[in-house]
Tab-separated table of N, CA and C in Angstrom:
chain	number	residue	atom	x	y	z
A	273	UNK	N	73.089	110.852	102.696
A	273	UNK	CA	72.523	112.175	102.664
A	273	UNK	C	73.603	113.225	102.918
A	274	UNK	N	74.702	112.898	103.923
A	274	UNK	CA	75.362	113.897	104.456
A	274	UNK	C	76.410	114.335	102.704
A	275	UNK	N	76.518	113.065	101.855
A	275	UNK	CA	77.634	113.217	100.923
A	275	UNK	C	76.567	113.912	99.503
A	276	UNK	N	75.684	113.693	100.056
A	276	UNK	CA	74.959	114.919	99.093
A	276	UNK	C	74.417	116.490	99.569
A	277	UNK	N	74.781	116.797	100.605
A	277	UNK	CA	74.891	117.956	101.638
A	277	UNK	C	76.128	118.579	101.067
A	278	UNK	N	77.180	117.156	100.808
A	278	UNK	CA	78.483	117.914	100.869
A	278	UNK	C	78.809	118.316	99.385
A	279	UNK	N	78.165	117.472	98.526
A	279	UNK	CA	78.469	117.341	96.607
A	279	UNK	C	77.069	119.029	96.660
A	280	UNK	N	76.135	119.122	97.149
A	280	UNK	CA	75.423	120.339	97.412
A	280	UNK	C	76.841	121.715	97.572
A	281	UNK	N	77.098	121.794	98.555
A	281	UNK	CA	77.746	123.043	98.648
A	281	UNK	C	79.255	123.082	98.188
A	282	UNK	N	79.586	122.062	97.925
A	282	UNK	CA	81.092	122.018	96.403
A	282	UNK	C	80.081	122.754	95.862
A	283	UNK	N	79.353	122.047	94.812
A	283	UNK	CA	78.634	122.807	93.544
A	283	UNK	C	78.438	124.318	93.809
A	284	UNK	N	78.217	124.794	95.211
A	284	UNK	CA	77.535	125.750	95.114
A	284	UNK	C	78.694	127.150	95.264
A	285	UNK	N	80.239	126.482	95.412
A	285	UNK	CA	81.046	127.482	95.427
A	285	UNK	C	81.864	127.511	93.934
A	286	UNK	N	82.098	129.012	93.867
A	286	UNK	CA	83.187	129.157	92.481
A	286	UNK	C	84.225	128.683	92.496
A	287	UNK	N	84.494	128.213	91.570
A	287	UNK	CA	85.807	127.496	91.000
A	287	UNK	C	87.323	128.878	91.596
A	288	UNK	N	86.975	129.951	91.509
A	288	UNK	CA	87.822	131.132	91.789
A	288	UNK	C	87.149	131.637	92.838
A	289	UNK	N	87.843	131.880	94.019
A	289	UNK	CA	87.487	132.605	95.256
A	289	UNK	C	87.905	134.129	94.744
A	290	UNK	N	86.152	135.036	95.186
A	290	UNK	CA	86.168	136.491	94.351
A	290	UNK	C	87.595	137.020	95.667
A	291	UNK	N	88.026	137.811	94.818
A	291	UNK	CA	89.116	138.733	95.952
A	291	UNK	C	88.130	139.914	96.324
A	292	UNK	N	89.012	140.283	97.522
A	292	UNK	CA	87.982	141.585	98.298
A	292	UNK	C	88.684	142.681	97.566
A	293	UNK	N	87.618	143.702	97.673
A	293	UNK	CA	88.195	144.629	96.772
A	293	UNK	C	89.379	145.859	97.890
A	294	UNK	N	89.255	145.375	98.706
A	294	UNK	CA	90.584	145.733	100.321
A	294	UNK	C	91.695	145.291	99.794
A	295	UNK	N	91.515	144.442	99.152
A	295	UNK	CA	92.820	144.004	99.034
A	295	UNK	C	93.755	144.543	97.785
A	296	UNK	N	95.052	144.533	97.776
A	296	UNK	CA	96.046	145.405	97.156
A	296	UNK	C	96.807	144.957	96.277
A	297	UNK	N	96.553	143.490	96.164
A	297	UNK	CA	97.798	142.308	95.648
A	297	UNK	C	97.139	141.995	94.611
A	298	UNK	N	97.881	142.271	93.510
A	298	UNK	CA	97.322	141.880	92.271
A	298	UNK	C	97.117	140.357	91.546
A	299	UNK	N	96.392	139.741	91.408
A	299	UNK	CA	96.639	138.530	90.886
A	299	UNK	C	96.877	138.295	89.712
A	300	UNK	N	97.594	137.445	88.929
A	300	UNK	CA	98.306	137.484	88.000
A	300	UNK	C	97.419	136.269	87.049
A	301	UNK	N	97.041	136.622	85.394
A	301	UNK	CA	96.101	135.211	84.796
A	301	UNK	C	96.621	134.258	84.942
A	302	UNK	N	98.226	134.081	85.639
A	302	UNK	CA	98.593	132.316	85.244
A	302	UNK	C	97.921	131.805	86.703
A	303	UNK	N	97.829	132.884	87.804
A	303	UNK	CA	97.776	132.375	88.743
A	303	UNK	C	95.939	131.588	88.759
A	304	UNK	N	95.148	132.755	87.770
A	304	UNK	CA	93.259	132.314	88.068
A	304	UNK	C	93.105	131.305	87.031
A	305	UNK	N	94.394	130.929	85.962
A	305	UNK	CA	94.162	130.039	85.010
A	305	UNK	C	94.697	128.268	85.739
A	306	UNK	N	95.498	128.461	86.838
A	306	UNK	CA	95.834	127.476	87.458
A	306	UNK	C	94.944	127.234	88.531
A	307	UNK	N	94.410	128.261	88.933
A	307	UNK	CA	93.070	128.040	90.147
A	307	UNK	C	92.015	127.023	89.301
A	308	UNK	N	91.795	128.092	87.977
A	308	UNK	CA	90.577	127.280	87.296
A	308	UNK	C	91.155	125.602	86.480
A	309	UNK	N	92.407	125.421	86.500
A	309	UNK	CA	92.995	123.680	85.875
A	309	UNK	C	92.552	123.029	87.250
A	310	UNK	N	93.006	124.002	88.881
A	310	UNK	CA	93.046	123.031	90.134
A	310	UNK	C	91.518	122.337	90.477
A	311	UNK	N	90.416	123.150	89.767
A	311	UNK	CA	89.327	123.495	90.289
A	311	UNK	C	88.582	122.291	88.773
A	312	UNK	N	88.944	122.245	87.988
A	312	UNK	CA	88.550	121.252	86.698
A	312	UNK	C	89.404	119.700	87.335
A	313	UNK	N	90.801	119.426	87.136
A	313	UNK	CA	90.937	118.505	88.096
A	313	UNK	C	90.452	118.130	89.365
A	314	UNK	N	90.340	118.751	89.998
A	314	UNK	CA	89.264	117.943	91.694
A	314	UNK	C	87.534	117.550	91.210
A	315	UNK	N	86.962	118.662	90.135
A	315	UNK	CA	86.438	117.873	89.827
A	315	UNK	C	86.146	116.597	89.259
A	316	UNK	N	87.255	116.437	87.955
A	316	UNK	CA	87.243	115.117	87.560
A	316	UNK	C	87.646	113.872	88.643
A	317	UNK	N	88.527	114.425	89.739
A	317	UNK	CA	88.853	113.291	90.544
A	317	UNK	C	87.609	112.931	91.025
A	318	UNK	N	86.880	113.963	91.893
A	318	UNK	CA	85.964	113.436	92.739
A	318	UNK	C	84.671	112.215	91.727
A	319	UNK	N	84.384	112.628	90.402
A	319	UNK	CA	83.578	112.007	89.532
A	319	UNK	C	83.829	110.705	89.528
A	320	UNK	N	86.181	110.672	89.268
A	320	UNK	CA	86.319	109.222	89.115
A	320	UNK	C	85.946	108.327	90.009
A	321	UNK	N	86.238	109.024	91.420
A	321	UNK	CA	86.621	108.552	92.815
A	321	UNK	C	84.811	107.769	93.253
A	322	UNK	N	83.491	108.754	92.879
A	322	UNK	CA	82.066	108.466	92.657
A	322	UNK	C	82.458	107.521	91.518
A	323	UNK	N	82.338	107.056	90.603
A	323	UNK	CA	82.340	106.117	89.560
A	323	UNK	C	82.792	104.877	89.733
A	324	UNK	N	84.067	104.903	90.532
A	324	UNK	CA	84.627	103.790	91.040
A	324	UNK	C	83.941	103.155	92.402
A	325	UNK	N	83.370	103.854	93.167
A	325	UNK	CA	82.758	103.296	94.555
A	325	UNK	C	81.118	102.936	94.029
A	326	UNK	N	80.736	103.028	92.673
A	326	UNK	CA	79.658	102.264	92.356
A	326	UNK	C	79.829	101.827	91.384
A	327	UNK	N	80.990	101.264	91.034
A	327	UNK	CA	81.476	100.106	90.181
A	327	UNK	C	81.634	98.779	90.998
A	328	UNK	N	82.288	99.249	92.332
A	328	UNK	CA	82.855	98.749	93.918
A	328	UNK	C	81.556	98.137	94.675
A	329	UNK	N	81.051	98.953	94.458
A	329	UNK	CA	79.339	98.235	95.503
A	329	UNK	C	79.441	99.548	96.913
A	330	UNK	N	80.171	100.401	96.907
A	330	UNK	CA	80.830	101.173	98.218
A	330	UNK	C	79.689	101.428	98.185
A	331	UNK	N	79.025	101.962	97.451
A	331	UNK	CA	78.050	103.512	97.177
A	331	UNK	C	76.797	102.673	96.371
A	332	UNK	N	75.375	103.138	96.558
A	332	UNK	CA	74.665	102.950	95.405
A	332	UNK	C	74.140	104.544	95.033
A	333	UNK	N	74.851	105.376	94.936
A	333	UNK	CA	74.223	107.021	94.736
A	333	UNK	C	74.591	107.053	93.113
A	334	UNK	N	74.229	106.293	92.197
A	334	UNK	CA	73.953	106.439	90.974
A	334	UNK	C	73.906	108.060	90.653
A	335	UNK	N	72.815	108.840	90.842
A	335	UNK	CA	72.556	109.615	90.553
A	335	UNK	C	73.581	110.520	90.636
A	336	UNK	N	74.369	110.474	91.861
A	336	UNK	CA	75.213	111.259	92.416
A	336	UNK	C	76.363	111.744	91.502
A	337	UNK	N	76.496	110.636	91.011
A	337	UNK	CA	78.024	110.263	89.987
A	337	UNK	C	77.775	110.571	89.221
A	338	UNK	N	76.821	110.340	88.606
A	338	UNK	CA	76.556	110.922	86.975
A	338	UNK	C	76.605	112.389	87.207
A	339	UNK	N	76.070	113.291	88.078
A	339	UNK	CA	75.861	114.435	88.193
A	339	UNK	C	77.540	114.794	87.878
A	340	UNK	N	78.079	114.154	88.997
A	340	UNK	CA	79.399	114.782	89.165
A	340	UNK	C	80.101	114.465	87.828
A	341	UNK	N	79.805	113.343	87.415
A	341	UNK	CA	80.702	113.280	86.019
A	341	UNK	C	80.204	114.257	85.076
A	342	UNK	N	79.245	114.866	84.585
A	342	UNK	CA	78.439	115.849	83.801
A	342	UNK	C	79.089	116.899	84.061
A	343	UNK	N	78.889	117.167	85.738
A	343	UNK	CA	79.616	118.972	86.105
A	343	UNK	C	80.841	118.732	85.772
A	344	UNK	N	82.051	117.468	85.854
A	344	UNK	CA	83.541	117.370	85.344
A	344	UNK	C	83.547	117.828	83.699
A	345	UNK	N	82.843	117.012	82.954
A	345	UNK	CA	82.940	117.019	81.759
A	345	UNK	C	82.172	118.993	81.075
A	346	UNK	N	81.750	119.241	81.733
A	346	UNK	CA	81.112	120.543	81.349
A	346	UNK	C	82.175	121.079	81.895
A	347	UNK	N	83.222	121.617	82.786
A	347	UNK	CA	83.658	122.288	83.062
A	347	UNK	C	85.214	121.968	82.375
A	348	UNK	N	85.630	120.833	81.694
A	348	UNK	CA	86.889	120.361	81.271
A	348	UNK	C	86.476	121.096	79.508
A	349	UNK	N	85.190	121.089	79.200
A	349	UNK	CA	84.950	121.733	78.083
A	349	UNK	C	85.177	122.922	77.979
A	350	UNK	N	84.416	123.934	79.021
A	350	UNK	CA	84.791	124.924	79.330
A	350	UNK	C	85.775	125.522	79.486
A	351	UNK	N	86.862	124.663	79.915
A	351	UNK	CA	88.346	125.340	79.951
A	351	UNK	C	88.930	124.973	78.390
A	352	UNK	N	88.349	124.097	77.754
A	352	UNK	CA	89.236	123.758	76.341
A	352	UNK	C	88.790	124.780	75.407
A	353	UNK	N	87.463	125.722	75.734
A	353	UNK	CA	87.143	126.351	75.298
A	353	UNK	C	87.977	127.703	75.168
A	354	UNK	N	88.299	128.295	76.456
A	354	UNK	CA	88.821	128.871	77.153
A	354	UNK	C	90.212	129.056	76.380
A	355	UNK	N	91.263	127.883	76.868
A	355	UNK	CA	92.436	127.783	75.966
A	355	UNK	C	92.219	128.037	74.890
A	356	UNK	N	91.012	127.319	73.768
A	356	UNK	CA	91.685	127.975	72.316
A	356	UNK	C	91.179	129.141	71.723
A	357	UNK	N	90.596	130.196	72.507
A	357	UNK	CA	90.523	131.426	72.489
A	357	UNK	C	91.716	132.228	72.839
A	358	UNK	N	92.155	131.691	74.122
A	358	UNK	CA	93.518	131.964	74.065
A	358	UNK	C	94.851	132.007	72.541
A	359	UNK	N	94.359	131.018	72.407
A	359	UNK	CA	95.253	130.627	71.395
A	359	UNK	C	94.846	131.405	70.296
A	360	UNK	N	93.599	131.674	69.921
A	360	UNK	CA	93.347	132.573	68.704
A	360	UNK	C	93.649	133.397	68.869
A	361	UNK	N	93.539	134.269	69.832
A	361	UNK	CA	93.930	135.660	70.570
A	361	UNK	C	95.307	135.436	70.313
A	362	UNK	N	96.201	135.134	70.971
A	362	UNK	CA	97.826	135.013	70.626
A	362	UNK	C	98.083	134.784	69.210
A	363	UNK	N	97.314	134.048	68.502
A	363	UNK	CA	97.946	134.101	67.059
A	363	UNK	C	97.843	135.380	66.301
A	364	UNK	N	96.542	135.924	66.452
A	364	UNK	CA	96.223	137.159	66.415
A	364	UNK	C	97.435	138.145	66.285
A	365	UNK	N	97.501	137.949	67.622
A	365	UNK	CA	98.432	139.072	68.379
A	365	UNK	C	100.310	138.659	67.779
A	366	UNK	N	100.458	137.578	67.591
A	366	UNK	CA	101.639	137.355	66.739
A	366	UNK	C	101.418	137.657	65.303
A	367	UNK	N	100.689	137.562	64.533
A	367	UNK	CA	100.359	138.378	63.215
A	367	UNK	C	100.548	139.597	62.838
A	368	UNK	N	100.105	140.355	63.901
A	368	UNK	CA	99.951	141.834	63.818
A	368	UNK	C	101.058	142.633	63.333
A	369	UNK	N	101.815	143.127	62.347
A	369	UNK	CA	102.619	143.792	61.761
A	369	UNK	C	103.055	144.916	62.815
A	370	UNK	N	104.495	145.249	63.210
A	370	UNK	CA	105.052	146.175	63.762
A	370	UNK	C	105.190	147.234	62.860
């Protein structure tokens, strides 16, 4: 129960911690595009790390794992999404006649 308390409030925080608007320091996209790779990797770990402990016999939280593998795989989409917008955008933007 307690490791679904804890897979509960992961889920329930953003991948990007909002900045206060007090604050003065600008953040830079490589820096919220590496928050959001750090934040897509821990998820996939934690999915593998669930997948493997009920492959193992550790765990029987079936349910648990699948969840977590779903939220990995939705959010690894999401960023591939992400990138090749990027990428259209930059080609774009290299096209554009001076």
């Amino acid at each position: 129960m307690q490791r679904m308390a804890t897979m509960q409030i992961a889920a329930q925080q953003p991948l990007i911690a909002p900045q206060s608007q007090n604050n003065t320091q600008d953040t830079s996209f490589g820096q919220v595009f590496h928050a959001a790779l750090n934040g897509v990797d821990r998820q996939q770990q934690e999915a593998a790390n669930l997948a493997t402990q009920i492959e193992t016999g550790a765990s029987d939280d079936l349910t648990g794992a699948m969840i977590a593998s779903q939220k990995a795989s939705l959010s690894f989409s999401a960023l591939t999404q992400v990138r090749n917008k990027l990428m259209t955008a930059y080609d774009e933007v290299m096209k554009m006649p001076l």
